[in-house]
Short mmCIF file of C-alpha atoms and ligand atoms in Angstrom, two decimals:
data_model
loop_
_atom_site.label_atom_id
_atom_site.label_comp_id
_atom_site.label_asym_id
_atom_site.label_seq_id
_atom_site.Cartn_x
_atom_site.Cartn_y
_atom_site.Cartn_z
CA UNK J 57 -13.37 34.33 13.44
CA UNK J 58 -12.72 35.43 9.92
CA UNK J 59 -12.77 32.75 7.20
CA UNK J 60 -11.17 33.12 3.80
CA UNK J 61 -11.82 30.25 1.36
CA UNK J 62 -8.98 28.93 -0.84
CA UNK J 63 -10.32 28.33 -4.32
CA UNK J 64 -8.71 26.20 -7.00
CA UNK J 65 -10.28 25.18 -10.30
CA UNK J 66 -13.61 26.76 -9.30
CA UNK J 67 -13.87 24.79 -6.07
CA UNK J 68 -13.04 25.38 -2.44
CA UNK J 69 -10.00 23.28 -1.62
CA UNK J 70 -9.24 24.80 1.78
CA UNK J 71 -9.71 27.78 4.06
CA UNK J 72 -7.68 30.21 6.09
CA UNK J 73 -9.26 30.95 9.45
CA UNK J 74 -8.20 33.83 11.68
CA UNK J 75 -9.65 33.64 15.17
CA UNK J 76 -9.75 36.38 17.79
CA UNK J 77 -10.09 36.10 21.54
CA UNK J 78 -12.66 38.87 21.60
CA UNK J 79 -15.41 39.64 19.13
CA UNK J 80 -14.22 42.04 16.45
CA UNK J 81 -14.51 42.50 12.69
CA UNK J 82 -11.52 42.03 10.42
CA UNK J 83 -10.15 45.26 9.06
CA UNK J 84 -10.11 45.84 5.29
CA UNK J 85 -6.36 45.51 5.30
CA UNK J 86 -6.49 42.17 7.11
CA UNK J 87 -9.07 40.94 4.59
CA UNK J 88 -6.91 41.99 1.68
CA UNK J 89 -3.78 40.31 3.09
CA UNK J 90 -5.66 37.10 3.79
CA UNK J 91 -7.14 37.06 0.28
CA UNK J 92 -3.67 37.42 -1.19
CA UNK J 93 -2.37 34.66 1.04
CA UNK J 94 -5.24 32.41 -0.10
CA UNK J 95 -4.33 33.09 -3.72
CA UNK J 96 -0.74 32.09 -3.07
CA UNK J 97 -1.85 28.88 -1.36
CA UNK J 98 -4.03 28.09 -4.38
CA UNK J 99 -1.00 28.52 -6.64
CA UNK J 100 1.02 26.17 -4.42
CA UNK J 101 -1.76 23.55 -4.48
CA UNK J 102 -1.92 23.80 -8.22
CA UNK J 103 1.81 23.32 -8.69
CA UNK J 104 1.89 20.39 -6.23
CA UNK J 105 -0.88 18.78 -8.26
CA UNK J 106 1.03 19.35 -11.47
CA UNK J 107 4.19 17.85 -9.92
CA UNK J 108 2.24 14.78 -8.94
CA UNK J 109 0.81 14.44 -12.45
CA UNK J 110 4.30 14.74 -13.89
CA UNK J 111 5.63 12.15 -11.44
CA UNK J 112 2.88 9.69 -12.37
CA UNK J 113 3.46 10.32 -16.08
CA UNK J 114 7.18 9.88 -15.64
CA UNK J 115 7.07 6.78 -13.43
CA UNK J 116 3.99 4.81 -14.35
CA UNK J 117 2.90 3.09 -17.49
CA UNK J 118 -0.29 4.64 -18.83
CA UNK J 119 -1.72 1.40 -20.23
CA UNK J 120 -1.36 -0.94 -17.27
CA UNK J 121 -0.83 1.54 -14.43
CA UNK J 122 2.25 -0.47 -13.38
CA UNK J 123 5.56 1.27 -12.61
CA UNK J 124 7.63 1.99 -15.72
CA UNK J 125 11.31 1.39 -16.41
CA UNK J 126 12.42 4.51 -14.52
CA UNK J 127 10.61 3.67 -11.30
CA UNK J 128 11.48 0.01 -11.61
CA UNK J 129 15.20 0.76 -11.83
CA UNK J 130 14.80 2.93 -8.76
CA UNK J 131 13.15 0.12 -6.84
CA UNK J 132 15.68 -2.40 -8.09
CA UNK J 133 18.54 -0.22 -6.87
CA UNK J 134 16.89 0.21 -3.47
CA UNK J 135 16.39 -3.55 -3.24
CA UNK J 136 20.06 -4.15 -4.01
CA UNK J 137 21.06 -1.82 -1.17
CA UNK J 138 18.59 -3.40 1.25
CA UNK J 139 19.49 -6.99 0.34
CA UNK J 140 23.18 -6.20 0.56
CA UNK J 141 22.76 -4.68 4.01
CA UNK J 142 20.57 -7.49 5.34
CA UNK J 143 22.27 -10.37 3.53
CA UNK J 144 19.09 -11.33 1.61
CA UNK J 145 18.60 -12.80 -1.83
CA UNK J 146 16.06 -11.77 -4.42
CA UNK J 147 15.23 -12.63 -8.01
CA UNK J 148 14.53 -10.52 -11.05
CA UNK J 149 12.18 -11.92 -13.69
CA UNK J 150 12.21 -10.63 -17.24
CA UNK J 151 8.91 -11.58 -18.87
CA UNK J 152 8.27 -11.33 -22.59
CA UNK J 153 4.93 -12.24 -24.15
CA UNK J 154 5.39 -14.65 -27.03
CA UNK J 155 3.79 -13.64 -30.35
CA UNK J 156 2.27 -10.44 -28.93
CA UNK J 157 3.06 -8.64 -32.17
CA UNK J 158 0.46 -10.80 -33.93
CA UNK J 159 -2.26 -9.44 -31.65
CA UNK J 160 -1.43 -5.82 -32.48
CA UNK J 161 -1.11 -6.58 -36.18
CA UNK J 162 -4.33 -8.56 -36.52
CA UNK J 163 -6.65 -6.86 -34.04
CA UNK J 164 -5.25 -3.34 -33.64
CA UNK J 165 -3.80 -1.43 -30.74
CA UNK J 166 -6.94 -1.11 -28.64
CA UNK J 167 -7.15 -4.88 -28.37
CA UNK J 168 -3.40 -5.05 -27.85
CA UNK J 169 -3.65 -2.61 -24.94
CA UNK J 170 -6.48 -4.58 -23.37
CA UNK J 171 -4.39 -7.75 -23.60
CA UNK J 172 -1.44 -6.00 -21.94
CA UNK J 173 -3.69 -4.80 -19.12
CA UNK J 174 -5.03 -8.30 -18.64
CA UNK J 175 -1.52 -9.79 -18.74
CA UNK J 176 -0.37 -7.33 -16.03
CA UNK J 177 -3.37 -8.23 -13.89
CA UNK J 178 -2.67 -11.97 -14.25
CA UNK J 179 0.99 -11.56 -13.32
CA UNK J 180 -0.01 -9.48 -10.31
CA UNK J 181 -2.15 -12.37 -9.08
CA UNK J 182 0.82 -14.77 -9.20
CA UNK J 183 3.10 -12.65 -7.03
CA UNK J 184 2.93 -11.52 -3.42
CA UNK J 185 1.91 -8.02 -2.37
CA UNK J 186 5.51 -7.27 -1.42
CA UNK J 187 6.83 -8.13 -4.90
CA UNK J 188 6.76 -5.50 -7.61
CA UNK J 189 5.72 -5.67 -11.22
CA UNK J 190 6.72 -3.16 -13.88
CA UNK J 191 6.19 -2.74 -17.61
CA UNK J 192 9.37 -1.79 -19.38
CA UNK J 193 7.63 -1.08 -22.67
CA UNK J 194 6.17 -3.08 -25.55
CA UNK J 195 5.31 -6.56 -24.32
CA UNK J 196 8.09 -6.68 -21.73
CA UNK J 197 7.43 -6.90 -18.02
CA UNK J 198 9.75 -7.29 -15.06
CA UNK J 199 9.05 -8.62 -11.58
CA UNK J 200 11.12 -8.21 -8.44
CA UNK J 201 10.71 -11.19 -6.09
CA UNK J 202 12.08 -10.26 -2.70
CA UNK J 203 12.83 -12.22 0.50
CA UNK J 204 13.27 -15.58 -1.18
CA UNK J 205 14.08 -18.45 1.16
CA UNK J 206 15.39 -20.44 -1.78
CA UNK J 207 16.19 -19.15 -5.30
CA UNK J 208 14.28 -22.11 -6.69
CA UNK J 209 11.11 -20.46 -5.38
CA UNK J 210 11.54 -17.96 -8.21
CA UNK J 211 11.20 -20.79 -10.67
CA UNK J 212 7.98 -22.07 -9.13
CA UNK J 213 6.49 -18.56 -9.27
CA UNK J 214 7.68 -18.14 -12.87
CA UNK J 215 6.00 -21.38 -13.83
CA UNK J 216 2.69 -20.15 -12.39
CA UNK J 217 3.09 -16.92 -14.37
CA UNK J 218 3.75 -18.91 -17.56
CA UNK J 219 0.62 -20.98 -16.86
CA UNK J 220 -1.47 -17.86 -16.13
CA UNK J 221 -0.39 -16.21 -19.38
CA UNK J 222 -1.09 -19.35 -21.42
CA UNK J 223 -4.81 -19.17 -20.73
CA UNK J 224 -7.00 -17.64 -23.41
CA UNK J 225 -7.21 -13.83 -23.59
CA UNK J 226 -10.57 -12.28 -24.39
CA UNK J 227 -10.72 -8.62 -25.51
CA UNK J 228 -14.09 -7.48 -26.81
CA UNK J 229 -15.04 -9.92 -29.53
CA UNK J 230 -11.45 -11.05 -30.02
CA UNK J 231 -9.95 -14.15 -28.48
CA UNK J 232 -6.33 -15.18 -28.59
CA UNK J 233 -3.73 -17.39 -27.00
CA UNK J 234 -0.29 -16.16 -26.00
CA UNK J 235 2.47 -17.61 -23.92
CA UNK J 236 5.40 -16.10 -22.08
CA UNK J 237 9.14 -16.61 -21.91
CA UNK J 238 10.77 -15.71 -18.62
CA UNK J 239 14.41 -15.12 -17.76
CA UNK J 240 15.45 -15.27 -14.10
CA UNK J 241 18.46 -13.51 -12.58
CA UNK J 242 19.31 -13.87 -8.89
CA UNK J 243 20.93 -11.39 -6.59
CA UNK J 244 23.73 -11.58 -5.54
CA UNK J 245 24.75 -14.67 -7.56
CA UNK J 246 24.32 -13.15 -11.04
CA UNK J 247 25.27 -9.53 -10.50
CA UNK J 248 25.56 -6.66 -8.06
CA UNK J 249 24.10 -3.76 -10.05
CA UNK J 250 20.73 -3.03 -11.61
CA UNK J 251 22.21 -3.01 -15.14
CA UNK J 252 23.98 -6.33 -14.67
CA UNK J 253 20.89 -8.03 -13.27
CA UNK J 254 18.63 -6.70 -16.03
CA UNK J 255 21.13 -7.86 -18.62
CA UNK J 256 21.34 -11.36 -17.13
CA UNK J 257 17.56 -11.68 -16.89
CA UNK J 258 17.23 -10.46 -20.48
CA UNK J 259 19.83 -12.97 -21.71
CA UNK J 260 18.07 -15.78 -19.86
CA UNK J 261 14.75 -14.69 -21.40
CA UNK J 262 16.25 -15.05 -24.89
CA UNK J 263 17.44 -18.52 -23.96
CA UNK J 264 13.90 -19.37 -22.86
CA UNK J 265 12.66 -18.24 -26.28
CA UNK J 266 15.37 -20.24 -28.03
CA UNK J 267 14.43 -23.34 -26.05
CA UNK J 268 10.92 -23.18 -27.48
CA UNK J 269 9.13 -20.38 -25.56
CA UNK J 270 6.49 -20.78 -22.87
CA UNK J 271 9.01 -21.48 -20.12
CA UNK J 272 11.24 -19.97 -17.46
CA UNK J 273 15.01 -20.21 -17.55
CA UNK J 274 17.63 -19.23 -14.96
CA UNK J 275 20.59 -17.18 -16.07
CA UNK J 276 22.81 -19.66 -14.26
CA UNK J 277 22.72 -22.99 -16.11
CA UNK J 278 23.21 -25.06 -12.94
CA UNK J 279 20.02 -23.61 -11.46
CA UNK J 280 18.04 -24.87 -14.44
CA UNK J 281 19.30 -28.36 -13.89
CA UNK J 282 18.33 -28.22 -10.20
CA UNK J 283 14.90 -26.85 -11.02
CA UNK J 284 14.30 -29.53 -13.63
CA UNK J 285 15.55 -32.28 -11.28
CA UNK J 286 13.21 -31.09 -8.55
CA UNK J 287 10.24 -30.90 -10.84
CA UNK J 288 10.87 -34.33 -12.31
CA UNK J 289 11.27 -35.84 -8.82
CA UNK J 290 8.00 -34.17 -7.82
CA UNK J 291 6.28 -35.58 -10.91
CA UNK J 292 7.76 -39.04 -10.29
CA UNK J 293 6.50 -38.87 -6.72
CA UNK J 294 2.94 -38.24 -7.87
CA UNK J 295 3.18 -41.19 -10.25
CA UNK J 296 4.76 -43.31 -7.49
CA UNK J 297 1.72 -42.80 -5.28
CA UNK J 298 -0.60 -43.95 -8.07
CA UNK J 299 1.58 -46.94 -8.84
CA UNK J 300 1.71 -48.02 -5.21
CA UNK J 301 5.45 -47.50 -4.89
CA UNK J 302 5.02 -45.59 -1.64
CA UNK J 303 4.82 -47.64 1.53
CA UNK J 304 4.73 -47.03 5.24
CA UNK J 305 7.29 -48.74 7.40
CA UNK J 306 6.80 -48.99 11.15
CA UNK J 307 9.37 -48.42 13.86
CA UNK J 308 8.54 -49.81 17.31
CA UNK J 309 8.68 -47.74 20.51
CA UNK J 310 9.19 -49.50 23.80
CA UNK J 311 8.51 -48.78 27.43
CA UNK J 312 11.85 -48.22 29.16
CA UNK J 313 10.62 -49.82 32.39
CA UNK J 314 8.88 -52.97 31.18
CA UNK J 315 10.72 -53.38 27.88
CA UNK J 316 7.42 -54.05 26.10
CA UNK J 317 6.63 -52.61 22.68
CA UNK J 318 3.98 -49.95 23.25
CA UNK J 319 3.49 -48.17 19.97
CA UNK J 320 4.83 -47.55 16.49
CA UNK J 321 5.77 -44.60 14.31
CA UNK J 322 4.81 -44.80 10.65
CA UNK J 323 7.65 -43.63 8.39
CA UNK J 324 7.25 -43.14 4.68
CA UNK J 325 9.38 -45.06 2.17
CA UNK J 326 9.57 -44.84 -1.60
CA UNK J 327 10.15 -48.24 -3.11
CA UNK J 328 11.58 -47.03 -6.41
CA UNK J 329 11.64 -49.69 -9.15
CA UNK J 330 15.21 -48.88 -10.18
CA UNK J 331 16.67 -46.77 -7.40
CA UNK J 332 15.57 -48.96 -4.50
CA UNK J 333 14.32 -47.54 -1.18
CA UNK J 334 14.50 -43.74 -1.15
CA UNK J 335 14.63 -41.93 2.20
CA UNK J 336 11.86 -39.44 3.00
CA UNK J 337 14.43 -36.73 3.78
CA UNK J 338 15.04 -36.66 0.02
CA UNK J 339 11.48 -36.01 -1.01
CA UNK J 340 9.34 -34.80 1.92
CA UNK J 341 10.64 -31.20 1.73
CA UNK J 342 10.04 -31.24 -2.01
CA UNK J 343 6.47 -32.44 -1.52
CA UNK J 344 6.01 -29.73 1.12
CA UNK J 345 7.22 -27.02 -1.28
CA UNK J 346 5.11 -28.18 -4.18
CA UNK J 347 2.00 -28.72 -2.08
CA UNK J 348 1.80 -32.43 -2.95
CA UNK J 349 2.23 -33.19 0.77
CA UNK J 350 -1.48 -32.40 1.21
CA UNK J 351 -2.49 -35.33 -1.01
CA UNK J 352 0.35 -37.51 0.22
CA UNK J 353 -0.46 -36.72 3.86
CA UNK J 354 -4.03 -37.90 3.36
CA UNK J 355 -2.82 -41.15 1.87
CA UNK J 356 -0.46 -41.66 4.86
CA UNK J 357 -3.29 -41.16 7.35
CA UNK J 358 -5.64 -43.50 5.46
CA UNK J 359 -2.94 -46.13 5.13
CA UNK J 360 -1.96 -45.94 8.82
CA UNK J 361 -5.61 -46.29 9.84
CA UNK J 362 -5.98 -49.35 7.63
CA UNK J 363 -2.91 -50.92 9.24
CA UNK J 364 -4.16 -50.18 12.76
CA UNK J 365 -7.42 -51.87 11.85
CA UNK J 366 -5.57 -54.93 10.52
CA UNK J 367 -3.36 -55.21 13.62
CA UNK J 368 -6.34 -54.89 15.92
CA UNK J 369 -7.93 -57.74 13.99
CA UNK J 370 -4.81 -59.83 14.60
CA UNK J 371 -4.86 -59.09 18.31
CA UNK J 372 -1.74 -56.97 18.31
CA UNK J 373 -1.96 -54.61 21.24
CA UNK J 374 -0.49 -51.16 20.64
CA UNK J 375 -1.40 -47.94 22.41
CA UNK J 376 -1.30 -46.17 19.08
CA UNK J 377 0.44 -45.73 15.76
CA UNK J 378 1.75 -42.24 15.11
CA UNK J 379 2.03 -40.44 11.79
CA UNK J 380 4.11 -37.38 10.98
CA UNK J 381 2.05 -34.38 9.89
CA UNK J 382 3.71 -31.49 8.05
CA UNK J 383 2.86 -27.85 8.86
CA UNK J 384 1.47 -27.39 5.38
CA UNK J 385 -1.25 -29.94 6.14
CA UNK J 386 -2.56 -27.49 8.74
CA UNK J 387 -3.06 -24.72 6.21
CA UNK J 388 -6.70 -25.53 5.92
CA UNK J 389 -9.05 -26.86 8.53
CA UNK J 390 -9.51 -29.96 6.35
CA UNK J 391 -7.03 -32.00 8.38
CA UNK J 392 -9.43 -32.10 11.36
CA UNK J 393 -12.31 -33.41 9.26
CA UNK J 394 -10.03 -35.80 7.43
CA UNK J 395 -8.84 -37.38 10.68
CA UNK J 396 -12.41 -37.67 11.91
CA UNK J 397 -13.53 -39.39 8.72
CA UNK J 398 -10.48 -41.66 8.48
CA UNK J 399 -10.82 -43.26 11.90
CA UNK J 400 -14.56 -43.55 11.41
CA UNK J 401 -14.21 -45.30 8.07
CA UNK J 402 -11.50 -47.62 9.39
CA UNK J 403 -13.66 -48.33 12.43
CA UNK J 404 -10.93 -47.67 14.98
CA UNK J 405 -10.93 -45.54 18.14
CA UNK J 406 -9.31 -42.12 17.66
CA UNK J 407 -6.83 -42.91 20.47
CA UNK J 408 -5.21 -45.47 18.16
CA UNK J 409 -3.96 -42.78 15.79
CA UNK J 410 -1.50 -40.23 17.10
CA UNK J 411 -0.03 -37.31 15.19
CA UNK J 412 3.51 -35.95 15.40
CA UNK J 413 4.01 -32.25 14.84
CA UNK J 414 7.07 -30.01 15.07
CA UNK J 415 7.70 -26.92 17.13
CA UNK J 416 7.96 -24.84 13.96
CA UNK J 417 4.20 -25.24 13.48
CA UNK J 418 3.48 -23.87 16.96
CA UNK J 419 5.98 -21.02 16.69
CA UNK J 420 4.97 -19.80 13.25
CA UNK J 421 1.30 -20.60 13.16
CA UNK J 422 0.39 -20.90 16.85
CA UNK J 423 -2.71 -18.74 16.74
CA UNK J 424 -4.04 -20.39 13.63
CA UNK J 425 -3.46 -24.00 14.65
CA UNK J 426 -4.37 -23.77 18.32
CA UNK J 427 -8.07 -24.35 17.74
CA UNK J 428 -7.36 -27.22 15.30
CA UNK J 429 -5.05 -28.96 17.76
CA UNK J 430 -7.58 -28.52 20.58
CA UNK J 431 -10.21 -30.12 18.40
CA UNK J 432 -7.95 -32.98 17.34
CA UNK J 433 -7.07 -33.66 20.98
CA UNK J 434 -10.74 -33.44 21.99
CA UNK J 435 -11.54 -36.07 19.35
CA UNK J 436 -9.22 -38.41 21.27
CA UNK J 437 -6.02 -38.34 19.21
CA UNK J 438 -2.70 -38.12 21.00
CA UNK J 439 -0.31 -35.38 19.89
CA UNK J 440 3.47 -35.74 20.06
CA UNK J 441 5.96 -32.90 19.70
CA UNK J 442 8.73 -34.18 17.41
CA UNK J 443 12.45 -33.31 17.40
CA UNK J 444 12.20 -31.47 20.73
CA UNK J 445 15.28 -29.48 21.64
CA UNK J 446 16.31 -28.56 18.12
CA UNK J 447 13.93 -25.66 17.64
CA UNK J 448 12.66 -23.05 20.02
CA UNK J 449 11.82 -25.52 22.78
CA UNK J 450 9.83 -23.03 24.74
CA UNK J 451 8.10 -24.45 27.78
CA UNK J 452 5.37 -21.88 27.15
CA UNK J 453 4.33 -23.85 24.07
CA UNK J 454 4.17 -27.06 26.04
CA UNK J 455 1.85 -25.45 28.51
CA UNK J 456 -0.38 -23.79 25.97
CA UNK J 457 -0.91 -26.55 23.42
CA UNK J 458 -2.53 -29.95 23.95
CA UNK J 459 0.66 -32.00 23.55
CA UNK J 460 0.76 -35.42 25.20
CA UNK J 461 4.25 -36.65 24.31
CA UNK J 462 7.60 -34.92 23.96
CA UNK J 463 10.10 -36.60 21.64
CA UNK J 464 13.66 -35.68 22.58
CA UNK J 465 15.66 -35.25 19.41
CA UNK J 466 18.30 -37.80 18.44
CA UNK J 467 21.01 -35.12 18.68
CA UNK J 468 20.77 -35.16 22.49
CA UNK J 469 20.55 -38.93 22.78
CA UNK J 470 23.57 -39.47 20.56
CA UNK J 471 26.13 -38.02 22.95
CA UNK J 472 24.36 -39.04 26.12
CA UNK J 473 26.95 -41.50 27.48
CA UNK J 474 29.86 -39.14 26.90
CA UNK J 475 28.48 -35.67 27.40
CA UNK J 476 27.50 -34.27 30.78
CA UNK J 477 25.80 -31.38 28.94
CA UNK J 478 23.55 -33.68 26.94
CA UNK J 479 22.67 -35.56 30.10
CA UNK J 480 21.82 -32.33 31.89
CA UNK J 481 19.62 -31.16 29.00
CA UNK J 482 17.83 -34.49 28.68
CA UNK J 483 17.28 -34.67 32.41
CA UNK J 484 15.89 -31.13 32.48
CA UNK J 485 13.53 -31.79 29.55
CA UNK J 486 12.24 -34.93 31.26
CA UNK J 487 11.71 -33.19 34.61
CA UNK J 488 9.89 -30.24 33.07
CA UNK J 489 7.75 -32.40 30.79
CA UNK J 490 6.73 -34.60 33.71
CA UNK J 491 5.90 -31.54 35.79
CA UNK J 492 3.54 -30.50 32.98
CA UNK J 493 2.01 -33.98 32.85
CA UNK J 494 3.55 -35.08 29.53
CA UNK J 495 5.25 -38.36 28.70
CA UNK J 496 8.75 -38.34 27.22
CA UNK J 497 10.11 -40.37 24.31
CA UNK J 498 13.82 -40.57 23.46
CA UNK J 499 14.53 -40.80 19.74
CA UNK J 500 17.49 -42.52 18.09
CA UNK J 501 18.42 -44.89 20.93
CA UNK J 502 21.19 -47.03 19.48
CA UNK J 503 23.08 -48.46 22.46
CA UNK J 504 22.26 -50.28 25.65
CA UNK J 505 24.09 -47.66 27.70
CA UNK J 506 21.85 -44.96 26.29
CA UNK J 507 18.76 -47.00 27.11
CA UNK J 508 19.94 -47.63 30.67
CA UNK J 509 20.84 -44.00 31.24
CA UNK J 510 17.51 -42.82 29.87
CA UNK J 511 15.74 -45.27 32.11
CA UNK J 512 17.59 -43.95 35.15
CA UNK J 513 16.61 -40.42 34.11
CA UNK J 514 12.96 -41.61 34.18
CA UNK J 515 12.41 -41.25 30.46
CA UNK J 516 9.19 -43.08 29.58
CA UNK J 517 9.56 -44.54 26.10
CA UNK J 518 12.35 -45.08 23.59
CA UNK J 519 12.68 -45.55 19.86
CA UNK J 520 15.78 -46.44 17.89
CA UNK J 521 17.95 -48.92 16.07
CA UNK J 522 18.77 -50.68 19.36
CA UNK J 523 15.41 -52.42 19.11
CA UNK J 524 14.65 -52.04 15.42
CA UNK J 525 14.70 -49.83 12.38
CA UNK J 526 11.43 -48.98 10.68
CA UNK J 527 10.30 -52.22 9.03
CA UNK J 528 7.49 -53.32 6.70
CA UNK J 529 4.17 -53.98 8.45
CA UNK J 530 4.54 -57.76 8.09
CA UNK J 531 7.91 -57.73 9.88
CA UNK J 532 6.51 -55.47 12.56
CA UNK J 533 3.74 -58.01 13.17
CA UNK J 534 6.35 -60.65 14.02
CA UNK J 535 8.35 -58.25 16.16
CA UNK J 536 5.30 -57.25 18.16
CA UNK J 537 4.32 -60.87 18.68
CA UNK J 538 7.55 -61.61 20.58
CA UNK J 539 6.73 -61.86 24.28
CA UNK J 540 9.09 -59.09 25.21
CA UNK J 541 10.75 -56.74 22.76
CA UNK J 542 14.26 -58.02 23.39
CA UNK J 543 16.13 -59.20 26.44
CA UNK J 544 18.37 -56.15 26.44
CA UNK J 545 15.59 -53.68 26.73
CA UNK J 546 14.20 -54.21 30.17
P1 C2E N 1014 11.47 -38.08 12.26
O1 C2E N 1014 9.99 -37.93 12.37
O2 C2E N 1014 12.29 -37.46 13.33
O3 C2E N 1014 11.71 -39.65 12.17
C1 C2E N 1014 12.75 -40.32 12.81
C2 C2E N 1014 13.85 -40.60 11.85
O4 C2E N 1014 14.98 -41.12 12.59
C3 C2E N 1014 13.50 -41.70 10.84
O5 C2E N 1014 14.22 -41.41 9.64
C4 C2E N 1014 14.07 -42.95 11.50
O6 C2E N 1014 14.34 -43.99 10.60
C5 C2E N 1014 15.35 -42.39 12.10
N1 C2E N 1014 15.80 -43.20 13.23
C6 C2E N 1014 15.05 -43.90 14.09
N2 C2E N 1014 15.82 -44.49 15.01
C7 C2E N 1014 17.10 -44.16 14.74
C8 C2E N 1014 18.36 -44.46 15.34
O7 C2E N 1014 18.47 -45.18 16.35
N3 C2E N 1014 19.48 -43.92 14.78
C9 C2E N 1014 19.42 -43.15 13.66
N4 C2E N 1014 20.56 -42.68 13.17
N5 C2E N 1014 18.24 -42.82 13.07
C10 C2E N 1014 17.09 -43.31 13.60
P2 C2E N 1014 13.46 -41.39 8.26
O8 C2E N 1014 12.49 -42.50 8.20
O9 C2E N 1014 14.50 -41.27 7.22
O10 C2E N 1014 12.60 -40.05 8.33
C11 C2E N 1014 13.22 -38.82 8.30
C12 C2E N 1014 12.22 -37.71 8.49
O11 C2E N 1014 11.33 -37.64 7.37
C13 C2E N 1014 11.32 -37.90 9.68
O12 C2E N 1014 11.97 -37.52 10.85
C14 C2E N 1014 10.14 -37.03 9.32
O13 C2E N 1014 10.44 -35.67 9.63
C15 C2E N 1014 10.06 -37.18 7.82
N6 C2E N 1014 9.03 -38.17 7.51
C16 C2E N 1014 9.13 -39.52 7.46
N7 C2E N 1014 7.94 -40.08 7.16
C17 C2E N 1014 7.05 -39.06 7.06
C18 C2E N 1014 5.64 -38.98 6.78
O14 C2E N 1014 4.94 -39.98 6.63
N8 C2E N 1014 5.09 -37.74 6.73
C19 C2E N 1014 5.81 -36.61 6.95
N9 C2E N 1014 5.20 -35.44 6.90
N10 C2E N 1014 7.13 -36.66 7.23
C20 C2E N 1014 7.75 -37.86 7.28
CA1 CA N 1015 8.54 -38.23 13.79
CA1 CA N 1016 12.03 -36.87 15.27
#
């Protein structure tokens, strides 16, 4: 073989190798041609390098290393095309640092640059890897938040950015406080082109400044009102827990064969001083989004355990009380330890506390929660699969996870007397669940006919307004003390 190195900037950056089948020396002419070829390759490498340098200079900001206006507009346009094609929504944030000029004026540009770098790094930490940050120039940044399930998510992220930029900046021996004003534009609601969206976000940013800085404002006024309403409900909810305005009500479940009350489901109620009882459908999703559900969920478990303890003391015989557990509570392993501690502290057997989970948890986080559910089941807790039939309803999940009860969703029970389809579905769910060794609960049983039909289909337990709504613990005590739930039930 004959090897000709390719040299660029005094170093070998490659080689041209000519191999022969038989041993022979390269002729002078071959050597000369190869040398010339190597020189040309070196020139090509050099110009590719220069192109790359030019691209970086043209598309990235030299201070923060973030994409600049040119590249950002490119990405924004691509995102518009993609979102249009796939029917997605995204948000554009326009971030302006409040009072940044003071930093440059008082401490000089080196400090100013360091603050900008730090600001970019902090923003980057608030967004997901798939979102993109850019510096448009001066103290202006933009962020593209893609794949938003709900435009309000953009507001939550903006608030975390505002909080991150409000912390003290330290550059060398200088320390300073800044804040940020953020304008939010949403695609497609606020505009269909990059220019329109940038203009809307910019306008909203000026409104944020006018409203007193240090906040995020949607271009669309209505969105602000929604965001504020959600945040104030979330804040009220936190206060409500401290003030004892949250209570658990209990709905009885009965055995379809004997008619006896066998267990209870704990359902959360907000006893609002002026608005009366507020339904959990109004605030559970909110608490899930804001993360408050983790604290709230712990309170629910503690409270249910306390009630079980009290009922056991009064001689009320229930197989268990079940509590609803949101997927978010499974984010950390803490739920397993919390359950263990709660039953221990209340001094009740683990069997007395059951948890209700939804299929969504198994579908989305199956791998991650499998070990936790196994552990929870091994501790002795029963596990019920809530709202069955509305989600994916895969029998594979039933087989794989330690689920003891299947709760057939109200939607199928509702039309039971009049719909042959509903009856066929319910009957199939019951047969398959029984084949897998699980018990079946029908939710939302409101009429005697439904109860009778379910009984004939060999459904095990029922829950619904026919027997009782969810009631305060004291009322439940009286209900459970009746010799048999109600004449109609057996
Ligand atoms: P879910 O777990 O499916 O609870 C059953 C819902 O159906 C309850 O509504 C209950 O009052 C209602 N219901 C029961 N029987 C009947 C009936 O015969 N007819 C009709 N029309 N409705 C009936 P609620 O209490 O408003 O709860 C709604 C949802 O809020 C629950 O659905 C659950 O997903 C969530 N939730 C309630 N309490 C908690 C809680 O403590 N923690 C969590 N994470 N979620 C909760
Ligand atoms: Ca439930
Ligand atoms: Ca349910």
